[in-house]
PDB file of C-alpha atoms and ligand atoms in Angstrom:
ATOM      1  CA  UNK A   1       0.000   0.000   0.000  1.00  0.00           C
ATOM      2  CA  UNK A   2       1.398   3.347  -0.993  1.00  0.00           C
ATOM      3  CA  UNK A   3       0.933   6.001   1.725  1.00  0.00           C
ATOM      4  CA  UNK A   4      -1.358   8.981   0.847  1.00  0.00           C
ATOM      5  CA  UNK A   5      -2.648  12.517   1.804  1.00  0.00           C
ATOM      6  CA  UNK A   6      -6.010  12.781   2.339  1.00  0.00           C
ATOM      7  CA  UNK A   7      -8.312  15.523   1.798  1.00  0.00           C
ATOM      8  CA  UNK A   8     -10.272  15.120   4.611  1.00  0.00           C
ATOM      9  CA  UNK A   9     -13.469  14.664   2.994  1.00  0.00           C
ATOM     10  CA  UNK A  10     -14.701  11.374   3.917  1.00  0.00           C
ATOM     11  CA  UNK A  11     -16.233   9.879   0.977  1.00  0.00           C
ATOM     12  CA  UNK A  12     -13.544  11.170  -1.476  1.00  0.00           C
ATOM     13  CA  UNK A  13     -10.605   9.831   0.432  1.00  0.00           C
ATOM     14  CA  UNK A  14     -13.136   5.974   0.502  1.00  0.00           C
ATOM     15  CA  UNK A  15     -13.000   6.427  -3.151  1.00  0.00           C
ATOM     16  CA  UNK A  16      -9.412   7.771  -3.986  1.00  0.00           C
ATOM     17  CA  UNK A  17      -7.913   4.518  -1.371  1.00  0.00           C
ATOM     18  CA  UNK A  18      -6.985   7.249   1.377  1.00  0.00           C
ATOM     19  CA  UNK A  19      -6.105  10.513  -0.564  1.00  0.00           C
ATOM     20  CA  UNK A  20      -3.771  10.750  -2.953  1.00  0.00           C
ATOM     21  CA  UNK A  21      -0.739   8.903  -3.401  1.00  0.00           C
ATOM     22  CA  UNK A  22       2.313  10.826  -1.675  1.00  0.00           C
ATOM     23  CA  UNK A  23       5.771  11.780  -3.677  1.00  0.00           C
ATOM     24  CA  UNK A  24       3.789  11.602  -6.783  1.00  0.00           C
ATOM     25  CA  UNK A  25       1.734  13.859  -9.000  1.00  0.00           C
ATOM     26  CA  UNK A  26      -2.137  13.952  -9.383  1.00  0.00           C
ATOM     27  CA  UNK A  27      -4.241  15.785 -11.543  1.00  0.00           C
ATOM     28  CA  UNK A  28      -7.715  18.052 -11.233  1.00  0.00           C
ATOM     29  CA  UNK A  29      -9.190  18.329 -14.395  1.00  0.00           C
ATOM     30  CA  UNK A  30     -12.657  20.577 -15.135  1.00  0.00           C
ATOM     31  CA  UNK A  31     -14.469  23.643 -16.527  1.00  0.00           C
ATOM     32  CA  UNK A  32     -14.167  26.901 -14.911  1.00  0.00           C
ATOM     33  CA  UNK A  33     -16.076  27.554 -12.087  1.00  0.00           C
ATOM     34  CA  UNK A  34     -16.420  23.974 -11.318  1.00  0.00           C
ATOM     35  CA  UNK A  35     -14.715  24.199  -7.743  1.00  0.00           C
ATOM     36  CA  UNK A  36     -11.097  22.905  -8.958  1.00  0.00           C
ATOM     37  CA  UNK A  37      -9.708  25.201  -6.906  1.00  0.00           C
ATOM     38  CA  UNK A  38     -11.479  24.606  -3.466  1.00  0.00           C
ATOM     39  CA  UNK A  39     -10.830  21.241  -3.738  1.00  0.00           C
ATOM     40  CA  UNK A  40      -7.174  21.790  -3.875  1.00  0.00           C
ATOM     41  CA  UNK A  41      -7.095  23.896  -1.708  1.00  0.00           C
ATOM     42  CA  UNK A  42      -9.215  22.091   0.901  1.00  0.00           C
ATOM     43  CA  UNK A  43      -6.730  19.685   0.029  1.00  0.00           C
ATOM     44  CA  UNK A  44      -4.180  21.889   1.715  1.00  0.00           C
ATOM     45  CA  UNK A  45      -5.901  22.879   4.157  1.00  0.00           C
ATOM     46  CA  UNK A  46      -6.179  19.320   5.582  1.00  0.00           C
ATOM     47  CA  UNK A  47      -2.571  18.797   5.383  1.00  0.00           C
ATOM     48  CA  UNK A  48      -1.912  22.513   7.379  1.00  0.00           C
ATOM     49  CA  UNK A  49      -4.058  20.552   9.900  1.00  0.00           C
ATOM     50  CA  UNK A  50      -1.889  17.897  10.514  1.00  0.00           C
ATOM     51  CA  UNK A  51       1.194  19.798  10.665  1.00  0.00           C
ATOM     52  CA  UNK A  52       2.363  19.541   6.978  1.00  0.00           C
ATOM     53  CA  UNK A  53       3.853  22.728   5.051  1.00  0.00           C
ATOM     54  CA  UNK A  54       1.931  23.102   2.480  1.00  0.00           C
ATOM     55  CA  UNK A  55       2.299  25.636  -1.009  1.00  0.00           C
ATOM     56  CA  UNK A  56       0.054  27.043  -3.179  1.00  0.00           C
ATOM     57  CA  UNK A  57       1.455  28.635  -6.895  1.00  0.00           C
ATOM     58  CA  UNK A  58      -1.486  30.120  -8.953  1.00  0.00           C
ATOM     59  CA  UNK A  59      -0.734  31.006 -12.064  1.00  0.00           C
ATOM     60  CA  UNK A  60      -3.711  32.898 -12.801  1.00  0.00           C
ATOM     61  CA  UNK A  61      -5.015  35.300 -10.769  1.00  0.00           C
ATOM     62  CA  UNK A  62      -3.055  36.411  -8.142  1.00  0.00           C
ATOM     63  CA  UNK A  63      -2.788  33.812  -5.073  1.00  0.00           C
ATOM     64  CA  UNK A  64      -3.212  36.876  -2.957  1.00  0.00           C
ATOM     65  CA  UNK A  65      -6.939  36.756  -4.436  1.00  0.00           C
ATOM     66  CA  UNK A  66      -7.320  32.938  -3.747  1.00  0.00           C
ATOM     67  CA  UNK A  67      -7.190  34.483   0.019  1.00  0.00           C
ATOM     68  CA  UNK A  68      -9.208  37.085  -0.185  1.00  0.00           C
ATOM     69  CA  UNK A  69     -11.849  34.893  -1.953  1.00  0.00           C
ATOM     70  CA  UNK A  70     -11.763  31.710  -0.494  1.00  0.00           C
ATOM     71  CA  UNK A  71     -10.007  32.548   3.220  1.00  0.00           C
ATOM     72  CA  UNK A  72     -12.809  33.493   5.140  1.00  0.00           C
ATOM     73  CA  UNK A  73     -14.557  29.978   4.094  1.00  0.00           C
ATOM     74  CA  UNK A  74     -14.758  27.366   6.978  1.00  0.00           C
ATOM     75  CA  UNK A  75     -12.598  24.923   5.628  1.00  0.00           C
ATOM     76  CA  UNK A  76      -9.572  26.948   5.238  1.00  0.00           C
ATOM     77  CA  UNK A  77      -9.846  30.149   8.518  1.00  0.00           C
ATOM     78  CA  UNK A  78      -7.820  28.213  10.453  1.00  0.00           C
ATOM     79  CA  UNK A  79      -4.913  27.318   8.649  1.00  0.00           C
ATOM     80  CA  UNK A  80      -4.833  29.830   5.956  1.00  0.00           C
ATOM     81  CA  UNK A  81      -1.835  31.634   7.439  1.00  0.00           C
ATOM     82  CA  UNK A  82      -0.083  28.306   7.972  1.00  0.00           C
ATOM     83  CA  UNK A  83      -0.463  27.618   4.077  1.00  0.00           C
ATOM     84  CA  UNK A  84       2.578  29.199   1.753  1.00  0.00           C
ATOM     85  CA  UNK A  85       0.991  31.242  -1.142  1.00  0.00           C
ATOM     86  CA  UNK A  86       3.178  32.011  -4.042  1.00  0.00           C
ATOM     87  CA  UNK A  87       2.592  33.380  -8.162  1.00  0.00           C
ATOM     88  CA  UNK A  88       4.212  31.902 -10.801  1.00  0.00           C
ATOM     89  CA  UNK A  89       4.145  34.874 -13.555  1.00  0.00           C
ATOM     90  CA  UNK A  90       6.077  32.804 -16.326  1.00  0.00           C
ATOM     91  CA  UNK A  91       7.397  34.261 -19.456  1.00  0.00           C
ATOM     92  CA  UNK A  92       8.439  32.335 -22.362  1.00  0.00           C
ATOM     93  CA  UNK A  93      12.130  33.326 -21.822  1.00  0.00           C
ATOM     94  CA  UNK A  94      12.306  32.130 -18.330  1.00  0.00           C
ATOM     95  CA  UNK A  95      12.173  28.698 -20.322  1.00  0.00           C
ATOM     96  CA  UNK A  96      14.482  28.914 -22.724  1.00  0.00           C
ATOM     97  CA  UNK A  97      16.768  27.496 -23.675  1.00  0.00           C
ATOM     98  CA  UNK A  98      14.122  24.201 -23.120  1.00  0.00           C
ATOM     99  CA  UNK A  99      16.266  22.170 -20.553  1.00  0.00           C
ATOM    100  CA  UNK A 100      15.310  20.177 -17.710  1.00  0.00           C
ATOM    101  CA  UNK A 101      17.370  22.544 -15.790  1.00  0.00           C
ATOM    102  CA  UNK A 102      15.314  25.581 -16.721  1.00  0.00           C
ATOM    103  CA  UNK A 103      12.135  23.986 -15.888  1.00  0.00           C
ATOM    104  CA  UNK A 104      13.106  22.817 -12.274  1.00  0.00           C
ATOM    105  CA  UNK A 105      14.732  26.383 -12.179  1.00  0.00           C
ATOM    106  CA  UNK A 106      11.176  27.459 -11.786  1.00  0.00           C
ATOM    107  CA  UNK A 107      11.126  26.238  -8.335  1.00  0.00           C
ATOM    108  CA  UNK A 108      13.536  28.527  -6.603  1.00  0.00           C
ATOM    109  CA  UNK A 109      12.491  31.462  -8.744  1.00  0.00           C
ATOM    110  CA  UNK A 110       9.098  31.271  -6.685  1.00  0.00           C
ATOM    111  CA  UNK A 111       9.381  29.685  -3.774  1.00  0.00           C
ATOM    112  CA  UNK A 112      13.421  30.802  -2.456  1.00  0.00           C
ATOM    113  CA  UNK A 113      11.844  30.052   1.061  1.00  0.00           C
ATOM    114  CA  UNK A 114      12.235  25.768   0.261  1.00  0.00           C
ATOM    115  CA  UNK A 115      14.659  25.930  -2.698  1.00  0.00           C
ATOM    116  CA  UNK A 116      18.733  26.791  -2.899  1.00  0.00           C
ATOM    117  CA  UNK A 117      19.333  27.818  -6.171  1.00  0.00           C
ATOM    118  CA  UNK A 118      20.535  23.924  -6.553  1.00  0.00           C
ATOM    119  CA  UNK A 119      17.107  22.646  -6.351  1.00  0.00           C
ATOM    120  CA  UNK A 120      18.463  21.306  -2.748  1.00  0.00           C
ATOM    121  CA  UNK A 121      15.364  21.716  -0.209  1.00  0.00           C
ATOM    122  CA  UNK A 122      15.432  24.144   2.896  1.00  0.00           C
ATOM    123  CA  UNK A 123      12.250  22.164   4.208  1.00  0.00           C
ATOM    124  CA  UNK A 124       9.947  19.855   2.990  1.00  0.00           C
ATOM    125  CA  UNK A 125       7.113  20.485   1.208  1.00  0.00           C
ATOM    126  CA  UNK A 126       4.764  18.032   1.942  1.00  0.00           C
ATOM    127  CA  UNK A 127       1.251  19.551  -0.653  1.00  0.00           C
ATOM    128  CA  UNK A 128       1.848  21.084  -3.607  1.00  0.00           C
ATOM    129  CA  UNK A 129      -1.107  22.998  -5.763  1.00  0.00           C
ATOM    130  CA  UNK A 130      -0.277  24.476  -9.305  1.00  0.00           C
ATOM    131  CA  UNK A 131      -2.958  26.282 -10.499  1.00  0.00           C
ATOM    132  CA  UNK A 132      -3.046  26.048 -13.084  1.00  0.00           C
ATOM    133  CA  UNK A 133      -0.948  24.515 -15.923  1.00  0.00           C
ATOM    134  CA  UNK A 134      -3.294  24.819 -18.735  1.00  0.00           C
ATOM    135  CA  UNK A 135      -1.569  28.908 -18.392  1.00  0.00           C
ATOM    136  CA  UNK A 136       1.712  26.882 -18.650  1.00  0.00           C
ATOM    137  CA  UNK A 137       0.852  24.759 -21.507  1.00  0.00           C
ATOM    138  CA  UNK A 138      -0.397  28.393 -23.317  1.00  0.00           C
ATOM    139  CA  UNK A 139       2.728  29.861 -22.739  1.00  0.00           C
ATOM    140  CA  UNK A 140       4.875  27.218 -23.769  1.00  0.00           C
ATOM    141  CA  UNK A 141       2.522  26.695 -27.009  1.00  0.00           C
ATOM    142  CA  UNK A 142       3.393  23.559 -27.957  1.00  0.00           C
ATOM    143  CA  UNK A 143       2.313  20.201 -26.461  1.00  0.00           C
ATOM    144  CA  UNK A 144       5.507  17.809 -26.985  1.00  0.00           C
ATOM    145  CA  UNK A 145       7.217  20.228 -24.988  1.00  0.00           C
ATOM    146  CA  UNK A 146       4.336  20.778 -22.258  1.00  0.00           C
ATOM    147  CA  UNK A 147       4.503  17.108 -22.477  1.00  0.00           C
ATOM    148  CA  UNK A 148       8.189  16.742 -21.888  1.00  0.00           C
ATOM    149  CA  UNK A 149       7.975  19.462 -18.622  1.00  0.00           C
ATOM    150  CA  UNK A 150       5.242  17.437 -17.210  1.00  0.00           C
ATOM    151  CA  UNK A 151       7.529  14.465 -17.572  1.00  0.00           C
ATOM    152  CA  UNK A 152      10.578  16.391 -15.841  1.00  0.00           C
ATOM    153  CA  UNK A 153       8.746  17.683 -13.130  1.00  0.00           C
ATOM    154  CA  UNK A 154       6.778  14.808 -12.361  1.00  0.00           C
ATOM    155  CA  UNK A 155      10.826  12.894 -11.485  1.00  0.00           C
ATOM    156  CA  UNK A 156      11.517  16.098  -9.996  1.00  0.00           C
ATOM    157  CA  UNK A 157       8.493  15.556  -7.333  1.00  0.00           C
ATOM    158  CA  UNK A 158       9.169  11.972  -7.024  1.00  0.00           C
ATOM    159  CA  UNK A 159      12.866  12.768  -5.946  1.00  0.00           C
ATOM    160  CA  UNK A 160      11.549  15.805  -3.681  1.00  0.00           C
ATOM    161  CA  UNK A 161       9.171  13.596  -1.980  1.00  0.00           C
ATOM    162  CA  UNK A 162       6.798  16.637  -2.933  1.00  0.00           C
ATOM    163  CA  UNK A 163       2.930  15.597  -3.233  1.00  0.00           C
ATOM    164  CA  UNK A 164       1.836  17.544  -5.885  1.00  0.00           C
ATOM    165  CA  UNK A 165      -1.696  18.398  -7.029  1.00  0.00           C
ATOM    166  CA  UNK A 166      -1.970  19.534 -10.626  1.00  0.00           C
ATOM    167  CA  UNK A 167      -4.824  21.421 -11.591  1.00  0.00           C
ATOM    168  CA  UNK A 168      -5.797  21.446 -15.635  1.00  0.00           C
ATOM    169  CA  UNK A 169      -8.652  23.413 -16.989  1.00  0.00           C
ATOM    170  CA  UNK A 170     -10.671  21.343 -19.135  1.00  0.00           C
ATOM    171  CA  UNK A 171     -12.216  23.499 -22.008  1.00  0.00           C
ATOM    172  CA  UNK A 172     -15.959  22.234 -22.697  1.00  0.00           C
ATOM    173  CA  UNK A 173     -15.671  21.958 -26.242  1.00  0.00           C
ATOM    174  CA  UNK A 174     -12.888  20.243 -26.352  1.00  0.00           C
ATOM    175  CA  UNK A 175     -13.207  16.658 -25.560  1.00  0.00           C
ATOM    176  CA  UNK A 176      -9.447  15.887 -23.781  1.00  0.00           C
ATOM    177  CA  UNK A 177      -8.921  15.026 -20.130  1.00  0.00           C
ATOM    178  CA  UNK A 178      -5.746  17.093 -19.816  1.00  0.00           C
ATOM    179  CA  UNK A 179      -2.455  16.924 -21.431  1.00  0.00           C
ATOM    180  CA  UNK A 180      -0.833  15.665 -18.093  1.00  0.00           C
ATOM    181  CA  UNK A 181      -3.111  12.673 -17.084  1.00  0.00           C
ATOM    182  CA  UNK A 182      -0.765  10.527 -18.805  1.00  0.00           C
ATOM    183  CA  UNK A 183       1.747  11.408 -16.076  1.00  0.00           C
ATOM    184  CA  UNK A 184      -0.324  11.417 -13.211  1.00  0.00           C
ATOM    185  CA  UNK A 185      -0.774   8.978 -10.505  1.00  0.00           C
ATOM    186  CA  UNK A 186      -4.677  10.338  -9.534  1.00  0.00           C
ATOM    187  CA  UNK A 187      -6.898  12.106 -11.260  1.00  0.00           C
ATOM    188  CA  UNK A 188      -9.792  13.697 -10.887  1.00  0.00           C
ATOM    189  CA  UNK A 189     -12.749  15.075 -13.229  1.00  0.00           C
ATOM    190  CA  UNK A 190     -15.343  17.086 -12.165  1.00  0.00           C
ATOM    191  CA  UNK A 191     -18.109  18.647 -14.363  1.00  0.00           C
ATOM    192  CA  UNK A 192     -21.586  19.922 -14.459  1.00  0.00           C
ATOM    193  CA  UNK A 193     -24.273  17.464 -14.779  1.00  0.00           C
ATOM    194  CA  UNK A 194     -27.840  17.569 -15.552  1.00  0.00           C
ATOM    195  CA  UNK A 195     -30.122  15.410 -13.570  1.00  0.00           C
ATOM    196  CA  UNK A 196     -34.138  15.709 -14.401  1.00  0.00           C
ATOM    197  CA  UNK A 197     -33.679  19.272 -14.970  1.00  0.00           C
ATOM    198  CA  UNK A 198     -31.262  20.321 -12.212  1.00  0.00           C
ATOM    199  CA  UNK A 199     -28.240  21.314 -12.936  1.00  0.00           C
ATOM    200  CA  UNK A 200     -25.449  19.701 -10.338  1.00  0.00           C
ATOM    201  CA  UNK A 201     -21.802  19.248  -9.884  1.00  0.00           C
ATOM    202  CA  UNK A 202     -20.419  16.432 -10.067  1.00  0.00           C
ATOM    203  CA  UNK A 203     -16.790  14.153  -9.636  1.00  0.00           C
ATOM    204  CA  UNK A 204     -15.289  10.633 -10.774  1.00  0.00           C
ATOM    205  CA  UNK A 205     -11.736   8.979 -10.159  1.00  0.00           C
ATOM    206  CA  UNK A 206     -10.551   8.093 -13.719  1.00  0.00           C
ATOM    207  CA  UNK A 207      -7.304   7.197 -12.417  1.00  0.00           C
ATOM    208  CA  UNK A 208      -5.741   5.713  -9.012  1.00  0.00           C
ATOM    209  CA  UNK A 209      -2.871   3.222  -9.512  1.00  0.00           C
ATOM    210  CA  UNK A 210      -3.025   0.315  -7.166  1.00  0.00           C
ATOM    211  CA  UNK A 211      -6.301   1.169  -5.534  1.00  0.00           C
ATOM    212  CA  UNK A 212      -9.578  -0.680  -7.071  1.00  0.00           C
ATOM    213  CA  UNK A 213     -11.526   2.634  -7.170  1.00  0.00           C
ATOM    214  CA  UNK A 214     -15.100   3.485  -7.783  1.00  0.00           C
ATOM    215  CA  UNK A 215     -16.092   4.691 -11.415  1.00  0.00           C
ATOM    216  CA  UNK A 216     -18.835   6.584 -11.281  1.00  0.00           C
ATOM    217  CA  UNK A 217     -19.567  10.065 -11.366  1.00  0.00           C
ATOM    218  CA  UNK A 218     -20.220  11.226  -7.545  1.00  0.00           C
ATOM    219  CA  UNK A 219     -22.150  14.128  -7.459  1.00  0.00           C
ATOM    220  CA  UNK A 220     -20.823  17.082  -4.559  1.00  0.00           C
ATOM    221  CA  UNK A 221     -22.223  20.701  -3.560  1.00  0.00           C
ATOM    222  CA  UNK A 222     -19.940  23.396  -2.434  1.00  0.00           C
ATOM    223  CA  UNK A 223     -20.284  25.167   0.704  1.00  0.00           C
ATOM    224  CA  UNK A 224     -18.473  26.895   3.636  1.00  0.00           C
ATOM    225  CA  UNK A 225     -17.333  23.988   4.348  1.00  0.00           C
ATOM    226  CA  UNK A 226     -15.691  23.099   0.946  1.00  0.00           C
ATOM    227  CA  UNK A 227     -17.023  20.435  -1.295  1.00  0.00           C
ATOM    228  CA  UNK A 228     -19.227  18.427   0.749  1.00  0.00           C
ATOM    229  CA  UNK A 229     -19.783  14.626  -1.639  1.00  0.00           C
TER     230      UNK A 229
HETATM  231  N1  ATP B   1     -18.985  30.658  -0.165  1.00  0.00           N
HETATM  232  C1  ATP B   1     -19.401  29.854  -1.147  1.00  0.00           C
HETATM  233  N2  ATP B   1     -20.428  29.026  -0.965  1.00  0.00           N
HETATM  234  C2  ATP B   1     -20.852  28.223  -1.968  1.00  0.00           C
HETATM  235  N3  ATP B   1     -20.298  28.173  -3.182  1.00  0.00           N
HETATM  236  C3  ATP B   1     -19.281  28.978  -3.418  1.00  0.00           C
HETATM  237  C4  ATP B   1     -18.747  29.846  -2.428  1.00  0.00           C
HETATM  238  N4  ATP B   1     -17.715  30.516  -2.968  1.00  0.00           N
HETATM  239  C5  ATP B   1     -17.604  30.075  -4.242  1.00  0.00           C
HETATM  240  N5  ATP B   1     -18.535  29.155  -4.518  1.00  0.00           N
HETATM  241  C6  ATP B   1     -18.711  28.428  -5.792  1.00  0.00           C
HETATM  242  O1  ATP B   1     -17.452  27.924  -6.162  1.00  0.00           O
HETATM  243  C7  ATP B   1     -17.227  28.195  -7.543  1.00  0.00           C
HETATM  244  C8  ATP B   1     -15.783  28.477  -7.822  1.00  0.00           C
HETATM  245  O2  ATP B   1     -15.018  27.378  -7.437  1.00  0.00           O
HETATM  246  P1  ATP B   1     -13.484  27.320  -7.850  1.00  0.00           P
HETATM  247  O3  ATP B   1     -12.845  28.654  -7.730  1.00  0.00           O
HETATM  248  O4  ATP B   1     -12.880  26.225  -7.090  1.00  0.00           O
HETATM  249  O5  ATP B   1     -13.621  26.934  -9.391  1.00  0.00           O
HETATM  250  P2  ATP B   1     -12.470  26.519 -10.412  1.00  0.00           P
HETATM  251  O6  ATP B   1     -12.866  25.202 -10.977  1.00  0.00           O
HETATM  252  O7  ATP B   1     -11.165  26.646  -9.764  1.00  0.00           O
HETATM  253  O8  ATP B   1     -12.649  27.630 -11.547  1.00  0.00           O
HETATM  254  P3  ATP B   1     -11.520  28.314 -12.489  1.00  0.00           P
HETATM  255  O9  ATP B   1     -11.137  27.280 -13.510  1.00  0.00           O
HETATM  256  O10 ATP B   1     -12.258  29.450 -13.114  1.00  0.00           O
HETATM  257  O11 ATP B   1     -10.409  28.721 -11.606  1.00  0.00           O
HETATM  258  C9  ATP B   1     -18.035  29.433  -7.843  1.00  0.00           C
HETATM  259  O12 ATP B   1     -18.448  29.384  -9.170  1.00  0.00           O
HETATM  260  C10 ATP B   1     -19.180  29.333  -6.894  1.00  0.00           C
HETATM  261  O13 ATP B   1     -20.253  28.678  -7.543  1.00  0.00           O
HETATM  262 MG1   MG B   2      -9.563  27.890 -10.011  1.00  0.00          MG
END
């Protein structure tokens, strides 16, 4: 049995075998709006709780905002200030030329605080949320490559005992998973779902190595207390 990290919601950490596998990667893949990011964070949240240090990048807007938004909500008040917030604000040239070594030098660039500038850690990170790499894959513009960072980081984690948690936006008329679920050890979809006329939200594991997990599509509501399944 491969040790995990829970999220703390019950049902989901049934499904997922525990949580989700530690020193690998896993992936949350959905539309906007769907509540990929309060799941990964509640994620964090969990691990604050039990002592763990705990990261946050966002890519997007700035993770300054994730707090403002999401801090006050009753799964995260009490440990948001134990949680390490960072922004990744990537431009093309920080990746070239397109070595391995640039793309773990990404790590130190944001987060000095764990990092030497020899990828050596100060401290463990225990959870780590990207959020998101579909603003990755844009800037990089071209998927063998996105592919081939993915592949990188995902050793890169493995070595760095770092759980990671992945988040991909999934756009709706587009009918891919994610460009990184081929390197991922969990991963999760949610969507919107229509069920005799109401609309819901909804989740199902697609992937957990080594754990015999449920299938189906679990529907969940979002609330102060995060997503409740
Ligand atoms: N306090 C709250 N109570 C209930 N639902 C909320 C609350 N705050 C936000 N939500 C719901 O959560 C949704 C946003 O969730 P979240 O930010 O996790 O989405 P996301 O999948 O990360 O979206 P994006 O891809 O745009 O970042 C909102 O659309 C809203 O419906
Ligand atoms: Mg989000």
């Amino acid at each position: 049995m491969v040790e995990v990290a829970p999220t703390g919601i019950e049902k989901l950490d049934k499904a997922l075998g525990g949580g989700f596998p530690r020193n690998g990667m896993s992936l949350i893949v959905g539309p906007s709006g769907i509540g990929k990011t309060i799941l990964a964070v509640q994620w964090l949240a969990e691990g604050a709780r039990r002592g763990e240090n705990c990261v946050y990048v966002s890519t997007t807007i700035p993770a300054e905002a994730t707090v403002v938004y999401y801090g006050h909500m009753k799964f995260l008040k009490d440990v948001v200030d134990k949680i390490k917030w960072y922004d990744l604000y990537l431009s093309p040239r920080d990746l070239i030329p397109f070595t391995p070594k640039k793309m773990l030098q990404i790590f130190p660039m944001i987060m000095p605080e764990f990092f030497d500038e020899n990828l050596n850690l100060k401290k463990p990170i225990d959870r780590l949320v990207i959020d998101s790499l579909t603003t990755i894959e844009k800037i990089i513009g071209d998927l063998p490559m996105f592919r081939y960072l993915g592949a990188t980081w995902i050793r890169f984690f493995h070595e760095k005992k770092m759980t990671t948690l992945l988040i991909e936006e999934m756009e709706e008329e587009k009918e891919t998973l994610g460009e990184m679920k081929n390197f991922s050890e969990a991963t999760i979809v949610m969507d919107h779902m229509e069920y005799r006329n109401m609309h819901m939200r909804a989740l199902r594991i697609i992937k957990r190595y080594g754990y015999n997990h449920p299938t189906y599509w679990m529907p969940f509501h979002i609330r102060e207390e995060g997503i409740i399944l």
